[in-house]
């Protein structure tokens, strides 16, 4: 395996390195294009807990959109992000309240597998989330595809091993 790498000259190794960079750049461009088309900062997310079972299980890959003209409605499954938390939450909208004076929408969410609503998850004293907290509405999913992401986060050495093997594979194979 390393004999193949030793036979390559500097130009061939540089070409393979540029191939890796172009693959990474293409992936980033696809992600940004998806973000623009779906109008959400994160068009694909992975379910990290069992709070939405039986609808979604840990490791399911969710596809999100956030159309500007489409309102948030009761029973929509939304992904929202709270200011003090880095990880977004996937839960169902159970109540919507509109302030008569400001016309601002207030949203209450709950995980399908949780006994109570999400007020305990919100910031102290906060009873509702705002539409600005919504990252996207779930439009589709692939079951258990995201389990690889969870495994790589739970076991960081797996991430480095997988990246190392893929990088070595790309460097060694010339095609």
PDB file of C-alpha atoms in Angstrom:
ATOM      1  CA  UNK A   1       0.000   0.000   0.000  1.00  0.00           C
ATOM      2  CA  UNK A   2       2.752   2.492   0.920  1.00  0.00           C
ATOM      3  CA  UNK A   3       4.869   1.216  -1.976  1.00  0.00           C
ATOM      4  CA  UNK A   4       2.341   2.773  -4.345  1.00  0.00           C
ATOM      5  CA  UNK A   5       2.717   6.108  -2.546  1.00  0.00           C
ATOM      6  CA  UNK A   6       6.529   5.900  -2.769  1.00  0.00           C
ATOM      7  CA  UNK A   7       6.359   5.320  -6.544  1.00  0.00           C
ATOM      8  CA  UNK A   8       4.410   8.556  -7.034  1.00  0.00           C
ATOM      9  CA  UNK A   9       6.393  11.666  -7.816  1.00  0.00           C
ATOM     10  CA  UNK A  10       5.737  15.034  -6.167  1.00  0.00           C
ATOM     11  CA  UNK A  11       3.502  16.165  -8.999  1.00  0.00           C
ATOM     12  CA  UNK A  12       1.209  13.126  -8.686  1.00  0.00           C
ATOM     13  CA  UNK A  13       0.929  13.550  -4.897  1.00  0.00           C
ATOM     14  CA  UNK A  14       0.105  17.252  -5.384  1.00  0.00           C
ATOM     15  CA  UNK A  15      -2.555  16.321  -7.944  1.00  0.00           C
ATOM     16  CA  UNK A  16      -4.146  13.848  -5.533  1.00  0.00           C
ATOM     17  CA  UNK A  17      -4.069  16.478  -2.766  1.00  0.00           C
ATOM     18  CA  UNK A  18      -5.821  18.945  -5.093  1.00  0.00           C
ATOM     19  CA  UNK A  19      -8.425  16.257  -5.844  1.00  0.00           C
ATOM     20  CA  UNK A  20      -9.136  15.977  -2.113  1.00  0.00           C
ATOM     21  CA  UNK A  21      -9.472  19.760  -1.846  1.00  0.00           C
ATOM     22  CA  UNK A  22     -11.844  19.906  -4.819  1.00  0.00           C
ATOM     23  CA  UNK A  23     -14.040  17.209  -3.266  1.00  0.00           C
ATOM     24  CA  UNK A  24     -14.175  19.160   0.008  1.00  0.00           C
ATOM     25  CA  UNK A  25     -14.940  22.419  -1.833  1.00  0.00           C
ATOM     26  CA  UNK A  26     -17.701  20.712  -3.843  1.00  0.00           C
ATOM     27  CA  UNK A  27     -19.285  19.355  -0.667  1.00  0.00           C
ATOM     28  CA  UNK A  28     -19.240  22.829   0.878  1.00  0.00           C
ATOM     29  CA  UNK A  29     -20.803  24.363  -2.250  1.00  0.00           C
ATOM     30  CA  UNK A  30     -23.553  21.717  -2.271  1.00  0.00           C
ATOM     31  CA  UNK A  31     -24.265  22.424   1.430  1.00  0.00           C
ATOM     32  CA  UNK A  32     -24.473  26.180   0.802  1.00  0.00           C
ATOM     33  CA  UNK A  33     -26.706  25.671  -2.251  1.00  0.00           C
ATOM     34  CA  UNK A  34     -29.033  23.464  -0.184  1.00  0.00           C
ATOM     35  CA  UNK A  35     -29.107  26.172   2.497  1.00  0.00           C
ATOM     36  CA  UNK A  36     -30.166  28.777  -0.055  1.00  0.00           C
ATOM     37  CA  UNK A  37     -32.786  26.574  -1.726  1.00  0.00           C
ATOM     38  CA  UNK A  38     -34.357  25.442   1.568  1.00  0.00           C
ATOM     39  CA  UNK A  39     -33.977  28.876   3.259  1.00  0.00           C
ATOM     40  CA  UNK A  40     -32.421  27.349   6.374  1.00  0.00           C
ATOM     41  CA  UNK A  41     -28.939  27.477   7.842  1.00  0.00           C
ATOM     42  CA  UNK A  42     -28.996  23.731   8.397  1.00  0.00           C
ATOM     43  CA  UNK A  43     -30.930  21.818   5.707  1.00  0.00           C
ATOM     44  CA  UNK A  44     -29.990  18.390   7.099  1.00  0.00           C
ATOM     45  CA  UNK A  45     -29.843  17.389  10.780  1.00  0.00           C
ATOM     46  CA  UNK A  46     -29.470  14.156  12.733  1.00  0.00           C
ATOM     47  CA  UNK A  47     -31.831  13.174  15.573  1.00  0.00           C
ATOM     48  CA  UNK A  48     -29.656  12.839  18.687  1.00  0.00           C
ATOM     49  CA  UNK A  49     -32.175  11.608  21.270  1.00  0.00           C
ATOM     50  CA  UNK A  50     -35.280   9.476  21.611  1.00  0.00           C
ATOM     51  CA  UNK A  51     -37.587  12.357  22.553  1.00  0.00           C
ATOM     52  CA  UNK A  52     -39.467  12.193  19.238  1.00  0.00           C
ATOM     53  CA  UNK A  53     -40.088   8.437  19.175  1.00  0.00           C
ATOM     54  CA  UNK A  54     -42.045   6.807  17.576  1.00  0.00           C
ATOM     55  CA  UNK A  55     -41.998   9.476  14.815  1.00  0.00           C
ATOM     56  CA  UNK A  56     -38.190   9.725  14.642  1.00  0.00           C
ATOM     57  CA  UNK A  57     -35.517   7.570  16.243  1.00  0.00           C
ATOM     58  CA  UNK A  58     -31.988   8.379  17.334  1.00  0.00           C
ATOM     59  CA  UNK A  59     -29.827   8.489  14.211  1.00  0.00           C
ATOM     60  CA  UNK A  60     -32.552   9.444  11.724  1.00  0.00           C
ATOM     61  CA  UNK A  61     -31.482  12.004   9.137  1.00  0.00           C
ATOM     62  CA  UNK A  62     -34.008  14.861   8.775  1.00  0.00           C
ATOM     63  CA  UNK A  63     -34.441  17.158   5.764  1.00  0.00           C
ATOM     64  CA  UNK A  64     -35.553  20.682   6.650  1.00  0.00           C
ATOM     65  CA  UNK A  65     -37.057  23.650   4.844  1.00  0.00           C
ATOM     66  CA  UNK A  66     -38.198  27.034   6.079  1.00  0.00           C
ATOM     67  CA  UNK A  67     -40.351  28.649   3.376  1.00  0.00           C
ATOM     68  CA  UNK A  68     -40.826  32.380   3.965  1.00  0.00           C
ATOM     69  CA  UNK A  69     -44.509  32.353   3.041  1.00  0.00           C
ATOM     70  CA  UNK A  70     -45.439  29.149   4.899  1.00  0.00           C
ATOM     71  CA  UNK A  71     -46.495  29.749   8.525  1.00  0.00           C
ATOM     72  CA  UNK A  72     -45.588  27.510  11.451  1.00  0.00           C
ATOM     73  CA  UNK A  73     -48.667  25.475  12.415  1.00  0.00           C
ATOM     74  CA  UNK A  74     -49.696  23.226  15.273  1.00  0.00           C
ATOM     75  CA  UNK A  75     -48.406  19.644  14.775  1.00  0.00           C
ATOM     76  CA  UNK A  76     -45.506  20.789  12.571  1.00  0.00           C
ATOM     77  CA  UNK A  77     -42.288  19.065  13.566  1.00  0.00           C
ATOM     78  CA  UNK A  78     -39.688  21.787  13.815  1.00  0.00           C
ATOM     79  CA  UNK A  79     -36.021  22.076  14.604  1.00  0.00           C
ATOM     80  CA  UNK A  80     -35.276  25.037  16.854  1.00  0.00           C
ATOM     81  CA  UNK A  81     -32.150  26.477  18.380  1.00  0.00           C
ATOM     82  CA  UNK A  82     -32.081  28.269  21.718  1.00  0.00           C
ATOM     83  CA  UNK A  83     -29.572  31.102  22.261  1.00  0.00           C
ATOM     84  CA  UNK A  84     -27.653  29.416  25.098  1.00  0.00           C
ATOM     85  CA  UNK A  85     -27.539  25.934  23.520  1.00  0.00           C
ATOM     86  CA  UNK A  86     -25.294  24.832  20.688  1.00  0.00           C
ATOM     87  CA  UNK A  87     -27.330  21.766  19.689  1.00  0.00           C
ATOM     88  CA  UNK A  88     -30.682  22.248  17.934  1.00  0.00           C
ATOM     89  CA  UNK A  89     -33.779  20.435  19.233  1.00  0.00           C
ATOM     90  CA  UNK A  90     -36.323  18.497  17.132  1.00  0.00           C
ATOM     91  CA  UNK A  91     -39.841  18.674  18.622  1.00  0.00           C
ATOM     92  CA  UNK A  92     -43.482  19.109  17.636  1.00  0.00           C
ATOM     93  CA  UNK A  93     -45.364  22.414  17.856  1.00  0.00           C
ATOM     94  CA  UNK A  94     -48.244  21.988  20.340  1.00  0.00           C
ATOM     95  CA  UNK A  95     -49.443  25.595  20.807  1.00  0.00           C
ATOM     96  CA  UNK A  96     -49.101  28.906  19.013  1.00  0.00           C
ATOM     97  CA  UNK A  97     -49.928  32.240  20.606  1.00  0.00           C
ATOM     98  CA  UNK A  98     -49.957  35.577  18.793  1.00  0.00           C
ATOM     99  CA  UNK A  99     -49.502  38.790  20.745  1.00  0.00           C
ATOM    100  CA  UNK A 100     -52.374  41.123  19.809  1.00  0.00           C
ATOM    101  CA  UNK A 101     -50.281  44.288  20.149  1.00  0.00           C
ATOM    102  CA  UNK A 102     -47.013  43.250  18.482  1.00  0.00           C
ATOM    103  CA  UNK A 103     -48.392  40.539  16.136  1.00  0.00           C
ATOM    104  CA  UNK A 104     -45.403  38.402  17.192  1.00  0.00           C
ATOM    105  CA  UNK A 105     -45.889  34.613  17.218  1.00  0.00           C
ATOM    106  CA  UNK A 106     -44.996  32.619  20.318  1.00  0.00           C
ATOM    107  CA  UNK A 107     -44.554  28.859  19.942  1.00  0.00           C
ATOM    108  CA  UNK A 108     -44.693  26.028  22.483  1.00  0.00           C
ATOM    109  CA  UNK A 109     -43.088  22.683  21.594  1.00  0.00           C
ATOM    110  CA  UNK A 110     -43.007  19.166  23.034  1.00  0.00           C
ATOM    111  CA  UNK A 111     -41.202  15.937  22.232  1.00  0.00           C
ATOM    112  CA  UNK A 112     -43.646  13.137  21.330  1.00  0.00           C
ATOM    113  CA  UNK A 113     -41.951  10.803  23.827  1.00  0.00           C
ATOM    114  CA  UNK A 114     -41.759  13.414  26.626  1.00  0.00           C
ATOM    115  CA  UNK A 115     -44.436  13.645  29.349  1.00  0.00           C
ATOM    116  CA  UNK A 116     -44.476  17.477  29.441  1.00  0.00           C
ATOM    117  CA  UNK A 117     -43.903  20.420  27.123  1.00  0.00           C
ATOM    118  CA  UNK A 118     -40.488  22.019  26.556  1.00  0.00           C
ATOM    119  CA  UNK A 119     -40.767  24.949  28.958  1.00  0.00           C
ATOM    120  CA  UNK A 120     -38.143  23.272  31.154  1.00  0.00           C
ATOM    121  CA  UNK A 121     -35.729  23.310  28.182  1.00  0.00           C
ATOM    122  CA  UNK A 122     -36.232  26.996  27.412  1.00  0.00           C
ATOM    123  CA  UNK A 123     -34.255  29.713  29.163  1.00  0.00           C
ATOM    124  CA  UNK A 124     -35.202  30.437  32.787  1.00  0.00           C
ATOM    125  CA  UNK A 125     -38.519  32.292  32.885  1.00  0.00           C
ATOM    126  CA  UNK A 126     -39.149  31.774  29.163  1.00  0.00           C
ATOM    127  CA  UNK A 127     -42.538  30.219  28.452  1.00  0.00           C
ATOM    128  CA  UNK A 128     -42.473  30.261  24.620  1.00  0.00           C
ATOM    129  CA  UNK A 129     -39.963  30.276  21.784  1.00  0.00           C
ATOM    130  CA  UNK A 130     -40.110  32.756  18.919  1.00  0.00           C
ATOM    131  CA  UNK A 131     -40.259  32.156  15.198  1.00  0.00           C
ATOM    132  CA  UNK A 132     -36.666  33.431  14.990  1.00  0.00           C
ATOM    133  CA  UNK A 133     -35.596  30.344  16.995  1.00  0.00           C
ATOM    134  CA  UNK A 134     -36.972  27.967  14.339  1.00  0.00           C
ATOM    135  CA  UNK A 135     -34.217  26.535  12.117  1.00  0.00           C
ATOM    136  CA  UNK A 136     -36.605  24.610   9.862  1.00  0.00           C
ATOM    137  CA  UNK A 137     -39.627  22.368   9.455  1.00  0.00           C
ATOM    138  CA  UNK A 138     -39.120  18.660   8.836  1.00  0.00           C
ATOM    139  CA  UNK A 139     -40.097  17.693   5.281  1.00  0.00           C
ATOM    140  CA  UNK A 140     -38.626  14.192   5.082  1.00  0.00           C
ATOM    141  CA  UNK A 141     -36.249  11.735   6.716  1.00  0.00           C
ATOM    142  CA  UNK A 142     -33.985   8.748   6.158  1.00  0.00           C
ATOM    143  CA  UNK A 143     -34.089   6.270   9.041  1.00  0.00           C
ATOM    144  CA  UNK A 144     -30.843   5.547  10.931  1.00  0.00           C
ATOM    145  CA  UNK A 145     -28.541   7.037   8.251  1.00  0.00           C
ATOM    146  CA  UNK A 146     -27.197   9.592  10.740  1.00  0.00           C
ATOM    147  CA  UNK A 147     -26.039   6.953  13.238  1.00  0.00           C
ATOM    148  CA  UNK A 148     -22.548   7.241  11.716  1.00  0.00           C
ATOM    149  CA  UNK A 149     -22.448  10.891  12.819  1.00  0.00           C
ATOM    150  CA  UNK A 150     -23.518   9.953  16.332  1.00  0.00           C
ATOM    151  CA  UNK A 151     -20.857   7.236  16.535  1.00  0.00           C
ATOM    152  CA  UNK A 152     -18.163   9.636  15.362  1.00  0.00           C
ATOM    153  CA  UNK A 153     -19.216  12.187  18.005  1.00  0.00           C
ATOM    154  CA  UNK A 154     -19.416   9.576  20.764  1.00  0.00           C
ATOM    155  CA  UNK A 155     -16.074   8.014  19.783  1.00  0.00           C
ATOM    156  CA  UNK A 156     -13.798  10.768  18.378  1.00  0.00           C
ATOM    157  CA  UNK A 157     -11.071   8.299  17.426  1.00  0.00           C
ATOM    158  CA  UNK A 158     -13.482   6.824  14.832  1.00  0.00           C
ATOM    159  CA  UNK A 159     -13.692  10.200  13.095  1.00  0.00           C
ATOM    160  CA  UNK A 160      -9.924  10.476  12.762  1.00  0.00           C
ATOM    161  CA  UNK A 161      -9.549   6.841  11.713  1.00  0.00           C
ATOM    162  CA  UNK A 162     -12.218   7.199   9.007  1.00  0.00           C
ATOM    163  CA  UNK A 163     -10.742  10.464   7.705  1.00  0.00           C
ATOM    164  CA  UNK A 164      -7.250   8.949   7.712  1.00  0.00           C
ATOM    165  CA  UNK A 165      -8.306   5.849   5.801  1.00  0.00           C
ATOM    166  CA  UNK A 166     -10.274   7.891   3.244  1.00  0.00           C
ATOM    167  CA  UNK A 167      -7.388  10.349   2.793  1.00  0.00           C
ATOM    168  CA  UNK A 168      -4.879   7.539   2.339  1.00  0.00           C
ATOM    169  CA  UNK A 169      -7.182   5.802  -0.138  1.00  0.00           C
ATOM    170  CA  UNK A 170      -7.498   8.955  -2.245  1.00  0.00           C
ATOM    171  CA  UNK A 171      -3.751   9.555  -2.198  1.00  0.00           C
ATOM    172  CA  UNK A 172      -2.837   6.004  -3.187  1.00  0.00           C
ATOM    173  CA  UNK A 173      -5.395   5.431  -5.951  1.00  0.00           C
ATOM    174  CA  UNK A 174      -4.572   7.448  -9.038  1.00  0.00           C
ATOM    175  CA  UNK A 175      -7.864   7.077 -10.898  1.00  0.00           C
TER     176      UNK A 175
END
